Tab-separated table of C-alpha atoms in Angstrom:
chain	number	residue	atom	x	y	z
V	70	MET	CA	-1.268	-8.642	-2.910
V	71	ASN	CA	-0.913	-10.858	0.148
V	72	GLU	CA	2.526	-9.644	1.227
V	73	ALA	CA	1.227	-6.131	1.884
V	74	THR	CA	-1.452	-7.088	4.427
V	75	ASN	CA	-1.326	-8.466	7.980
V	76	ASN	CA	2.449	-8.108	8.030
V	77	PHE	CA	3.242	-6.146	11.200
V	78	ASP	CA	3.899	-9.071	13.582
V	79	LYS	CA	6.032	-10.861	10.998
V	80	SER	CA	8.059	-7.674	10.496
V	81	VAL	CA	8.598	-7.131	14.223
V	82	PHE	CA	9.682	-10.760	14.671
V	83	HIS	CA	12.210	-10.401	11.831
V	84	LEU	CA	13.428	-7.057	13.204
V	85	ILE	CA	13.989	-8.507	16.688
V	86	LYS	CA	15.705	-11.630	15.338
V	87	TYR	CA	18.020	-9.937	12.807
V	88	GLY	CA	18.291	-6.351	14.072
V	89	CYS	CA	16.922	-4.778	10.893
V	90	ILE	CA	14.387	-5.361	8.164
V	91	ASP	CA	14.036	-4.106	4.616
V	92	VAL	CA	10.544	-3.034	3.621
V	93	ALA	CA	9.361	-1.978	0.182
V	94	CYS	CA	6.539	0.445	-0.517
V	95	ILE	CA	4.654	-0.689	-3.586
V	96	TYR	CA	2.983	2.700	-4.022
V	97	CYS	CA	6.011	5.020	-3.940
V	98	GLN	CA	8.329	2.209	-5.110
V	99	ASN	CA	11.004	2.827	-2.475
V	100	THR	CA	12.814	0.370	-0.217
V	101	TYR	CA	13.712	1.264	3.359
V	102	LYS	CA	15.995	-0.398	5.908
V	103	ILE	CA	14.330	-0.252	9.320
V	104	GLN	CA	16.369	-0.758	12.496
V	105	ASN	CA	13.890	0.458	15.100
V	106	LYS	CA	10.428	-0.962	15.820
V	107	ASN	CA	9.087	2.573	16.280
V	108	LEU	CA	9.753	3.226	12.585
V	109	LEU	CA	7.389	0.414	11.549
V	110	TYR	CA	4.227	2.451	11.102
V	111	HIS	CA	1.089	0.350	11.130
V	112	ARG	CA	-2.672	0.403	11.363
V	113	GLY	CA	-3.814	-2.747	13.064
V	114	GLN	CA	-1.665	-5.531	11.657
V	115	THR	CA	-0.788	-3.842	8.351
V	116	LEU	CA	2.293	-1.705	7.724
V	117	PHE	CA	1.938	1.619	5.951
V	118	CYS	CA	4.546	3.876	4.426
V	119	TYR	CA	5.627	6.887	6.473
V	120	GLU	CA	6.494	8.728	3.237
V	121	CYS	CA	3.258	8.377	1.241
V	122	GLY	CA	0.859	7.065	3.924
V	123	ILE	CA	-0.374	4.159	1.777
V	124	ASP	CA	-0.753	0.693	3.309
V	125	ALA	CA	1.203	-1.026	0.545
V	126	MET	CA	4.358	-1.995	2.438
V	127	THR	CA	5.959	-5.387	1.862
V	128	PRO	CA	8.492	-6.664	4.393
V	129	ILE	CA	11.378	-8.466	2.729
V	130	THR	CA	11.601	-11.605	4.856
V	131	LYS	CA	12.520	-15.194	4.004
V	132	ASP	CA	8.969	-15.975	2.863
V	133	SER	CA	8.774	-12.894	0.610
V	134	ILE	CA	8.954	-13.187	-3.152
V	135	LEU	CA	11.480	-10.332	-3.037
V	136	HIS	CA	13.864	-12.105	-0.631
V	137	ASP	CA	15.984	-14.044	-3.138
V	138	MET	CA	16.027	-11.315	-5.793
V	139	ASN	CA	18.897	-8.959	-6.474
V	140	GLU	CA	18.303	-5.202	-6.280
V	141	GLU	CA	17.425	-4.815	-9.970
V	142	GLU	CA	14.967	-7.743	-9.899
V	143	ARG	CA	13.338	-6.313	-6.771
V	144	LYS	CA	12.864	-2.936	-8.429
V	145	GLU	CA	11.261	-4.589	-11.457
V	146	GLN	CA	8.926	-6.699	-9.285
V	147	ILE	CA	7.908	-3.682	-7.202
V	148	LYS	CA	7.291	-1.725	-10.411
V	149	GLU	CA	5.111	-4.589	-11.710
V	150	TRP	CA	3.098	-4.734	-8.468
V	151	HIS	CA	2.700	-0.941	-8.586
V	152	LYS	CA	1.255	-1.154	-12.106
V	153	GLU	CA	-1.110	-3.968	-11.116
V	154	GLY	CA	-2.303	-2.240	-7.972
V	155	PHE	CA	-2.312	1.424	-8.826
V	156	GLU	CA	-2.071	2.055	-12.579
V	157	ASN	CA	-4.074	-0.586	-14.398
V	158	LEU	CA	-7.433	0.649	-13.223
V	159	ILE	CA	-10.429	0.295	-15.493
V	160	ASP	CA	-10.804	3.271	-17.777
V	161	ASP	CA	-14.525	3.880	-17.608
V	162	ASP	CA	-14.620	7.206	-19.470
V	163	GLU	CA	-16.496	5.678	-22.402
V	164	PHE	CA	-19.294	4.604	-20.025
V	165	TYR	CA	-19.359	7.837	-18.040
V	166	TYR	CA	-22.396	10.069	-18.255
V	167	ASP	CA	-22.518	13.370	-16.388
V	168	TYR	CA	-25.951	13.723	-14.826
V	169	GLU	CA	-25.029	17.290	-13.842
V	170	TYR	CA	-26.027	16.829	-10.221
V	171	ASP	CA	-23.696	19.606	-9.210
V	172	LYS	CA	-25.853	22.083	-11.170
V	173	CYS	CA	-29.077	21.122	-9.383
V	174	GLU	CA	-30.284	23.031	-6.394
V	175	GLU	CA	-30.946	20.939	-3.359
V	176	ILE	CA	-34.612	20.922	-2.387
V	177	LYS	CA	-35.142	20.781	1.336
V	178	GLU	CA	-38.568	20.002	2.661
V	179	GLU	CA	-39.757	20.581	6.160
V	180	PRO	CA	-40.012	17.294	8.024
V	181	SER	CA	-43.578	16.104	8.474
V	182	PHE	CA	-44.831	14.369	11.583
């Protein structure tokens, strides 16, 4: 999801221009109103949520898909993105085979020169 990456500078610009910014966490599905730059937690250029620690924050700016939506539509879109990004993972249980590596003793050999 493009809106959740490289979004720190855009968020700071919006915050300075308008005095606050709404950001949505796709992982914990919450929306926060930020009024202080120090509350925009980031790693590099990507925002991350101070509640869950996941880098899945989407700033709600004019170029965001969420911008022109009402509150209910936003919640539905965030829920959809959450499912796409965090729930609809491939279920590989049918292909899983336990090789029982955890039951093997590790064999350590002396290094040879």
